[in-house]
């Protein structure tokens, strides 16, 4: 299996030639000059390549083991986690007030891609701690922030999010976990949660569970849900680890992938919990963590595809099989490398064009987060809210598809474990399901995000596309290969949105049956915009890298972006083909 190679050249191109971050007015971006970002990314890439990637197959093979209530992580995970903690990597974009380094989220996202490509299961431990940090920072009391944030930022303590119950997944209004008020201001938490990533492990001295539960007597349904901090060990008077709380890991789930991460059934047996935020406003607080997690999961889909593509491309260059139809290209050998065959080229270019376009998309989304959080840009907040289900749903759907394509390049060797492609396929599959299954992301996009604030954010996206086309329409090198296909895709997206507005009010199923197609239509259009922006930057360069970038971009615009017309045709077919068959006929 080819060693993991961090995409440092591509990241530098995106950050400095496409996004031009050092010229951005976003606070903190002026310090992100090429030398600074190179130093950060090179060291992060070295750790990903030399420390995390070698443990990826180990984690997959060994998995986690539950012994006497304690989960033992795979060999090498504890040492690697300590190295990450000592280097301050989990706290890269956390507030310096809490021991963080205060770097922008866009840099943490670039670093995160490399860490996830190298070892997705390992990265989840620190990723969930970061999510808990963000939720407590946004909604916690000053005392809660002072106690928990420094420990979560450093990953001395880690975190989790506890939503799902055996009978209750997406429909959280059905949850049964109870939180009974106690005389000292705490709550007694009782119930069972399932599918809890990093719910129990041996990497940190404490685990801070964020648990959704209902206070008796509160409103029915989702309006009665509250969020609680329920630590594995109760903090003592000095803020250290005190008595064991009334919670335990009942079992580890046996899963298709991410074996190195402990996915737990968590039992709360009268555990002590502390209200986070307002009573009966738990979903609002939890969504701070979930929205961050959804961008992170989109990054997982992209990162696994990037790692799988690297292996497939290396294999295709070396594997000898058959001869090129136009004549031998390796005449001194017994056969040509399979990369000469057009169908292998197609598989590889599908992957390469998706990975590089998706990388640009997720870094652009991260820059919008920074513009809002650091710069107070409300327009950026609205746009990233609109794009979040697209980042999550499109990048994970296409990321899994890309991993399967990489597996196909290797043929039979892709199906056995030696080359690692099976693990990429298995690990990437979960990203389409957790943090809101992709069908739910599509419903959120069509049912909520399109009309949010009167549709202003969708109009802002269209205006972004129109402005780019208008500003570059005299550039002949861009027009035919990039601007015209982008304009066509944008028109398809507008036509789909108009259909929903006209027909969805009469019959909601007209919109909902087309929601996944709309999400993919939107995703392709967004990547089309990214490729047009990359092409503009590449035209100004004269390195082989820039020529390769342009060729890959032209492939995407010619071979992938026309999928918008397929998705539009499906949307315009309406609800009848989907809803006509009676339930008993399935």
XYZ file of C-alpha atoms in Angstrom:
586
model
C 0.000 0.000 0.000
C 1.331 3.471 -0.890
C 2.367 5.655 2.049
C 0.092 8.581 2.838
C 1.292 11.807 1.186
C -0.115 15.091 2.549
C -1.499 17.336 -0.247
C 0.629 20.312 0.801
C 1.048 21.847 -2.665
C -2.679 21.780 -3.324
C -3.509 23.258 0.065
C -1.034 26.108 -0.447
C -2.569 26.814 -3.857
C -6.095 26.917 -2.421
C -5.251 29.032 0.600
C -3.049 31.587 -1.107
C -3.876 31.627 -4.827
C -7.614 30.858 -4.746
C -8.931 32.016 -1.361
C -6.075 34.544 -0.954
C -6.484 34.365 2.787
C -3.637 36.726 3.706
C -5.470 39.519 1.840
C -8.808 38.838 3.534
C -10.262 41.367 6.010
C -11.177 38.524 8.377
C -9.372 39.140 11.691
C -6.364 36.851 12.068
C -6.005 36.166 8.348
C -3.330 38.828 7.779
C -0.913 36.664 9.773
C -1.519 33.668 7.512
C 1.292 34.307 5.058
C 2.633 31.416 2.954
C 5.611 30.766 5.239
C 3.425 30.543 8.341
C 0.838 28.234 6.822
C 3.564 26.091 5.242
C 5.244 25.557 8.609
C 1.959 24.516 10.233
C 0.809 22.262 7.413
C 4.196 20.619 6.859
C 4.464 19.598 10.510
C 0.832 18.468 10.637
C 1.407 16.489 7.451
C 4.524 14.872 8.860
C 2.644 13.679 11.944
C -0.258 12.453 9.822
C 2.104 10.525 7.541
C 4.558 9.153 10.102
C 2.450 8.710 13.253
C -1.260 8.469 12.453
C -1.309 6.674 9.098
C 0.737 3.662 10.312
C -1.894 3.156 13.046
C -4.836 3.182 10.643
C -4.694 -0.509 9.719
C -3.773 -1.372 13.329
C -6.949 0.271 14.585
C -9.017 -1.446 11.918
C -7.538 -4.851 12.706
C -7.491 -4.708 16.524
C -10.534 -2.550 17.183
C -11.499 -1.520 20.710
C -12.049 -3.929 23.597
C -14.394 -3.483 26.569
C -12.837 -4.926 29.762
C -14.450 -4.482 33.174
C -16.233 -1.344 32.112
C -13.167 0.238 30.499
C -12.539 0.444 26.759
C -8.990 -0.311 25.628
C -8.086 1.464 22.392
C -5.832 -0.156 19.768
C -2.065 -0.462 20.135
C -0.275 2.847 19.689
C -3.346 5.055 20.035
C -2.511 6.256 23.553
C 1.026 7.252 22.629
C -0.163 9.024 19.477
C -2.905 10.824 21.402
C -0.355 12.038 23.954
C 1.881 13.300 21.143
C -1.032 15.200 19.616
C -1.951 16.643 22.992
C 1.628 17.730 23.780
C 1.881 19.404 20.386
C -1.286 21.403 20.980
C -2.930 20.110 17.808
C -6.424 19.565 19.294
C -6.399 23.194 20.475
C -5.183 24.694 17.191
C -8.216 26.972 16.702
C -9.345 27.171 20.340
C -9.316 30.444 22.255
C -5.928 31.324 23.840
C -7.913 32.190 26.975
C -8.523 28.443 27.319
C -5.052 27.320 26.332
C -5.679 27.236 22.609
C -3.511 28.645 19.835
C -6.191 30.919 18.400
C -5.625 29.948 14.772
C -8.444 30.456 12.247
C -10.814 27.592 11.530
C -9.676 27.416 7.907
C -6.205 26.288 9.038
C -7.683 23.784 11.487
C -9.793 22.428 8.613
C -6.752 21.920 6.384
C -4.918 20.193 9.228
C -8.027 18.143 9.970
C -8.202 16.805 6.439
C -4.710 15.337 6.741
C -5.428 13.829 10.136
C -8.675 12.238 8.917
C -7.059 10.934 5.728
C -4.351 9.333 7.823
C -6.608 7.854 10.512
C -10.302 8.731 10.661
C -11.137 6.597 13.707
C -8.311 8.121 15.764
C -9.194 11.677 14.782
C -12.743 11.273 16.055
C -11.603 11.249 19.691
C -10.196 14.755 19.497
C -12.878 15.925 17.066
C -15.671 15.167 19.524
C -13.770 16.919 22.293
C -13.608 20.002 20.083
C -17.355 19.825 19.485
C -18.062 19.660 23.218
C -15.691 22.602 23.706
C -17.644 24.661 21.170
C -21.037 23.833 22.703
C -19.955 24.726 26.243
C -18.183 27.858 25.018
C -21.368 29.029 23.290
C -23.926 28.083 25.935
C -22.170 27.409 29.242
C -22.062 29.522 32.377
C -18.829 31.286 33.285
C -18.161 28.610 35.904
C -18.718 25.828 33.375
C -16.435 27.508 30.852
C -13.676 27.970 33.399
C -13.891 24.332 34.505
C -14.326 22.479 31.228
C -12.915 24.526 28.354
C -9.182 24.366 29.151
C -9.383 20.615 29.684
C -11.413 19.987 26.524
C -9.197 22.246 24.405
C -6.108 20.335 25.480
C -7.864 16.944 25.300
C -6.819 16.188 28.862
C -10.556 15.548 28.996
C -12.492 14.536 25.896
C -16.168 14.915 25.021
C -19.136 13.216 23.392
C -22.621 14.031 22.158
C -25.487 11.794 23.336
C -28.652 12.066 21.259
C -29.774 8.717 19.895
C -31.759 6.156 21.896
C -32.725 2.612 20.834
C -36.208 3.729 19.711
C -35.304 7.269 18.709
C -32.883 8.570 16.101
C -33.821 11.518 13.910
C -37.142 12.116 15.730
C -35.686 13.405 19.000
C -39.109 14.336 20.291
C -39.514 10.645 21.186
C -36.517 10.456 23.525
C -37.110 9.062 27.020
C -33.980 9.978 28.974
C -35.013 11.828 32.129
C -33.361 14.604 34.109
C -34.812 15.006 37.597
C -33.917 18.237 39.434
C -31.982 17.865 42.685
C -31.847 20.247 45.605
C -28.279 21.394 44.855
C -29.043 22.588 41.335
C -27.827 19.425 39.654
C -29.976 16.836 37.863
C -30.291 13.073 38.140
C -29.889 11.648 34.606
C -31.463 8.288 33.799
C -31.713 6.560 30.428
C -29.814 4.793 27.684
C -28.069 6.286 24.659
C -26.697 4.335 21.706
C -24.162 4.902 18.908
C -22.053 7.172 21.126
C -18.705 7.715 19.406
C -15.750 7.847 21.838
C -18.185 7.176 24.681
C -15.616 5.252 26.706
C -11.857 4.915 26.180
C -8.436 5.035 27.843
C -7.009 8.108 26.092
C -8.029 10.835 28.566
C -8.457 11.113 32.315
C -12.116 12.144 32.013
C -14.901 12.123 29.404
C -17.463 14.934 29.323
C -20.762 13.645 27.958
C -23.270 16.136 26.594
C -26.622 14.406 27.046
C -30.070 15.315 25.781
C -32.829 14.521 28.289
C -36.253 15.751 29.384
C -37.023 17.437 32.675
C -40.313 16.043 34.056
C -43.192 18.456 33.619
C -41.653 20.187 30.619
C -43.285 20.685 27.206
C -43.996 17.702 24.994
C -41.849 16.774 22.025
C -38.667 18.574 21.037
C -39.706 21.698 22.940
C -39.154 19.807 26.188
C -35.561 18.699 25.531
C -32.692 20.021 27.649
C -28.924 19.509 27.405
C -26.751 18.381 30.302
C -23.056 18.088 31.067
C -22.565 14.607 32.536
C -18.883 13.859 33.216
C -17.579 10.314 33.630
C -15.836 11.461 36.811
C -17.331 14.319 38.804
C -14.911 17.234 39.125
C -13.520 17.728 42.614
C -13.248 21.047 44.429
C -10.013 21.877 42.638
C -11.365 21.071 39.176
C -9.596 17.710 38.982
C -10.988 14.200 38.657
C -13.196 13.223 41.572
C -15.704 10.445 42.243
C -16.986 8.133 39.495
C -20.379 9.223 38.177
C -23.375 6.900 37.728
C -22.827 6.052 34.084
C -21.211 3.185 32.219
C -20.548 1.699 28.818
C -22.936 -1.245 28.457
C -21.426 -2.597 25.219
C -19.392 -1.756 22.161
C -21.177 -1.829 18.835
C -19.805 -4.220 16.213
C -19.534 -2.046 13.131
C -18.754 -2.127 9.444
C -15.864 0.322 9.898
C -14.102 2.903 12.105
C -13.103 -0.010 14.327
C -10.475 2.068 16.102
C -13.125 4.357 17.550
C -15.265 3.117 20.438
C -18.951 3.330 19.505
C -20.752 2.732 22.786
C -24.088 1.998 24.370
C -24.093 4.386 27.332
C -26.210 3.699 30.414
C -27.081 6.559 32.756
C -28.216 5.211 36.102
C -29.020 8.284 38.152
C -25.865 10.057 36.999
C -25.236 13.596 38.159
C -25.663 16.133 35.363
C -25.535 19.903 35.063
C -27.830 21.945 32.839
C -26.044 23.481 29.841
C -27.850 26.575 28.608
C -31.538 27.086 29.259
C -34.007 24.437 30.350
C -36.053 23.043 27.431
C -33.667 24.695 24.945
C -31.338 21.738 24.587
C -31.575 21.287 20.850
C -30.398 24.831 20.237
C -27.328 24.193 22.366
C -26.674 20.752 20.881
C -26.943 22.104 17.354
C -23.874 24.246 18.026
C -21.991 20.976 18.293
C -23.906 19.255 15.503
C -23.411 22.013 12.930
C -19.678 21.959 13.586
C -19.789 18.176 13.398
C -21.624 18.225 10.063
C -18.877 20.230 8.400
C -16.392 17.875 10.063
C -18.222 14.837 8.709
C -18.261 16.342 5.223
C -14.506 16.685 5.648
C -14.359 12.990 6.559
C -15.999 12.020 3.275
C -13.533 14.157 1.353
C -10.493 13.036 3.364
C -11.174 9.324 2.972
C -11.656 9.842 -0.770
C -8.351 11.719 -0.935
C -6.482 8.925 0.838
C -8.105 6.237 -1.321
C -7.332 8.161 -4.521
C -3.663 8.406 -3.585
C -3.429 4.626 -3.238
C -5.354 4.003 -6.468
C -3.242 6.424 -8.512
C 0.008 4.915 -7.242
C -1.261 1.417 -8.039
C -2.391 2.414 -11.542
C 1.032 3.825 -12.360
C 2.798 0.622 -11.298
C 0.445 -2.246 -12.109
C 1.247 -3.848 -15.482
C -1.742 -5.296 -17.322
C -2.527 -5.370 -21.033
C -1.400 -2.962 -23.718
C -2.608 0.493 -24.695
C -4.949 0.227 -27.682
C -2.882 2.844 -29.514
C 0.321 0.818 -29.165
C 2.698 -0.249 -26.366
C 3.755 2.514 -23.992
C 6.093 0.273 -22.012
C 7.696 -1.684 -24.881
C 10.538 -3.030 -22.784
C 8.114 -4.587 -20.286
C 5.655 -7.470 -20.537
C 2.654 -5.087 -20.366
C 1.732 -1.442 -19.936
C 0.736 0.123 -16.622
C -3.037 0.160 -16.303
C -3.115 3.949 -16.191
C -2.852 3.902 -20.006
C -6.349 2.439 -20.293
C -9.122 5.035 -20.793
C -11.535 3.493 -18.292
C -8.897 3.530 -15.549
C -8.209 7.158 -16.435
C -11.931 7.852 -16.094
C -12.064 6.281 -12.646
C -9.001 8.200 -11.479
C -10.127 11.527 -12.929
C -13.553 11.170 -11.333
C -11.757 10.825 -8.004
C -9.146 13.514 -8.576
C -11.656 16.077 -9.818
C -13.968 15.413 -6.867
C -11.203 15.472 -4.252
C -9.624 18.703 -5.459
C -12.970 20.418 -6.003
C -14.297 19.175 -2.659
C -11.157 20.365 -0.877
C -11.692 23.845 -2.278
C -15.369 23.732 -1.262
C -14.764 22.758 2.351
C -11.960 25.315 2.780
C -14.222 28.018 1.324
C -16.941 26.990 3.803
C -14.376 27.161 6.624
C -13.383 30.661 5.536
C -17.056 31.677 5.734
C -17.187 30.338 9.301
C -14.169 32.485 10.139
C -15.718 35.539 8.476
C -18.755 35.143 10.724
C -17.120 34.062 13.994
C -14.068 36.316 13.787
C -15.406 39.161 11.696
C -19.097 39.274 12.600
C -20.157 38.890 8.965
C -23.846 37.967 9.124
C -24.027 37.355 5.368
C -21.280 34.754 5.715
C -23.205 33.174 8.603
C -26.311 32.828 6.453
C -24.397 31.420 3.493
C -22.559 28.798 5.546
C -25.856 27.808 7.174
C -27.253 27.175 3.695
C -24.149 25.290 2.573
C -23.704 23.084 5.670
C -26.127 20.304 4.568
C -24.506 20.396 1.116
C -21.011 20.071 2.593
C -22.156 17.186 4.759
C -24.430 15.361 2.322
C -22.720 15.872 -1.023
C -19.133 15.366 0.143
C -19.972 12.174 2.020
C -22.145 10.682 -0.743
C -19.514 11.428 -3.364
C -16.678 10.601 -0.983
C -17.966 7.071 -0.512
C -18.548 6.764 -4.243
C -14.977 7.911 -4.817
C -13.601 5.324 -2.383
C -15.491 2.606 -4.262
C -14.029 3.908 -7.529
C -10.543 3.727 -6.011
C -11.252 0.150 -4.960
C -12.347 -0.619 -8.529
C -9.020 0.604 -9.922
C -7.266 -2.132 -7.944
C -9.640 -4.845 -9.113
C -9.340 -7.943 -6.934
C -6.553 -6.340 -4.906
C -9.021 -3.648 -3.903
C -11.281 -6.243 -2.327
C -8.676 -7.830 -0.079
C -7.278 -6.112 2.993
C -3.618 -5.878 1.966
C -3.972 -2.612 0.044
C -6.279 -0.868 2.506
C -8.995 0.137 0.043
C -11.561 -1.997 1.839
C -10.984 0.002 4.998
C -11.453 3.336 3.225
C -14.757 2.086 1.794
C -15.940 0.745 5.155
C -14.813 3.776 7.163
C -16.262 6.334 4.758
C -19.683 4.660 4.735
C -20.636 5.905 8.204
C -20.189 9.532 7.153
C -23.342 9.268 5.031
C -25.322 8.178 8.098
C -24.254 9.877 11.322
C -24.753 13.526 12.331
C -28.018 13.342 10.420
C -28.393 10.835 7.599
C -27.942 12.392 4.178
C -31.629 12.115 3.349
C -32.281 14.278 6.407
C -29.634 16.749 5.241
C -31.482 17.020 1.927
C -34.809 17.582 3.715
C -33.178 20.254 5.899
C -31.797 21.978 2.796
C -35.095 21.985 0.895
C -37.501 22.265 3.818
C -35.703 24.878 5.912
C -32.578 26.390 4.409
C -33.911 27.480 1.014
C -36.591 29.707 2.532
C -34.529 30.836 5.519
C -34.634 34.630 5.918
C -36.866 34.919 2.894
C -34.492 32.999 0.642
C -31.817 35.658 1.031
C -28.947 33.197 1.431
C -29.824 31.190 -1.664
C -29.968 34.457 -3.602
C -26.551 35.333 -2.171
C -25.124 32.094 -3.547
C -26.581 32.789 -6.979
C -25.171 36.303 -6.839
C -21.738 34.923 -5.965
C -21.836 32.762 -9.087
C -23.168 35.580 -11.289
C -20.563 38.025 -10.041
C -17.708 35.630 -10.730
C -18.972 34.977 -14.260
C -19.519 38.670 -14.962
C -16.073 39.670 -13.681
C -14.302 37.061 -15.797
C -16.393 36.831 -18.974
C -13.722 38.562 -21.070
C -11.158 35.917 -20.128
C -11.165 33.649 -23.175
C -9.251 30.884 -21.380
C -12.111 30.598 -18.879
C -15.231 31.213 -20.922
C -15.857 28.025 -22.898
C -14.362 25.461 -20.550
C -15.481 26.924 -17.232
C -17.831 29.910 -17.270
C -20.377 28.549 -19.755
C -20.789 25.191 -17.935
C -21.015 27.011 -14.598
C -23.699 29.345 -15.933
C -25.678 26.361 -17.226
C -25.432 24.530 -13.891
C -26.508 27.637 -11.991
C -29.567 27.962 -14.229
C -30.447 24.333 -13.485
C -30.194 25.046 -9.754
C -32.398 28.118 -10.105
C -34.975 26.155 -12.119
C -35.119 23.474 -9.419
C -35.557 26.058 -6.657
C -38.318 27.760 -8.665
C -40.124 24.415 -9.105
C -40.073 23.887 -5.347
C -41.456 27.356 -4.687
C -44.241 26.953 -7.242
C -45.256 23.356 -6.573
C -44.074 22.684 -3.035
C -46.674 24.942 -1.455
C -49.448 23.003 -3.183
C -48.039 19.577 -2.354
C -44.960 19.318 -0.081
C -44.113 15.916 -1.558
C -43.301 17.655 -4.845
C -40.314 19.231 -3.102
C -39.401 16.462 -0.692
C -39.184 13.702 -3.306
C -36.636 15.832 -5.147
C -34.653 16.875 -2.106
C -31.677 14.531 -2.519
C -31.431 15.390 -6.202
C -31.460 19.057 -5.234
C -28.679 18.536 -2.705
C -26.540 16.880 -5.381
C -27.454 19.505 -7.958
C -26.354 22.158 -5.464
C -23.165 20.262 -4.644
C -22.165 19.948 -8.281
C -22.844 23.642 -8.870
C -20.760 24.569 -5.833
C -17.870 22.436 -7.073
C -18.293 23.992 -10.506
C -17.823 27.395 -8.902
C -14.763 26.119 -7.074
C -13.245 24.728 -10.264
C -13.869 28.003 -12.089
C -12.128 29.891 -9.284
C -9.230 27.424 -9.310
C -8.945 27.721 -13.081
C -8.672 31.491 -12.817
C -5.796 31.126 -10.369
C -4.137 28.355 -12.386
C -4.147 30.361 -15.612
C -1.819 32.841 -13.936
C 0.732 30.120 -13.148
C 3.307 28.478 -15.362
C 4.208 25.322 -13.454
C 3.203 21.790 -14.467
C 0.985 21.875 -11.373
C -1.100 24.658 -12.937
C -1.465 22.856 -16.268
C -2.562 19.706 -14.414
C -5.065 21.758 -12.423
C -6.604 23.189 -15.579
C -6.858 19.779 -17.257
C -8.534 18.292 -14.180
C -10.923 21.230 -13.980
C -11.903 20.889 -17.627
C -12.625 17.223 -16.973
C -14.960 18.087 -14.111
C -16.808 20.733 -16.098
C -17.195 18.459 -19.138
C -17.835 15.090 -17.492
C -19.269 15.703 -14.011
C -21.040 19.059 -13.972
C -23.616 18.005 -16.618
C -25.110 15.803 -13.882
C -27.074 18.903 -12.879
C -29.373 18.295 -15.850
C -30.076 14.727 -14.750
C -30.918 15.906 -11.224
C -33.138 18.688 -12.569
C -35.052 16.240 -14.784
C -35.699 14.020 -11.776
C -36.890 16.982 -9.713
C -39.250 18.181 -12.439
C -40.816 14.707 -12.660
C -42.461 15.561 -9.335
C -43.813 13.318 -6.618
C -46.004 10.992 -8.662
C -43.332 8.469 -9.801
C -42.053 8.196 -6.221
C -45.348 8.100 -4.331
C -47.545 6.118 -6.763
C -46.710 2.639 -5.467
C -48.744 1.691 -2.356
C -46.767 0.798 0.756
C -47.963 -2.811 0.749
C -46.422 -3.304 -2.728
C -42.870 -2.930 -1.411
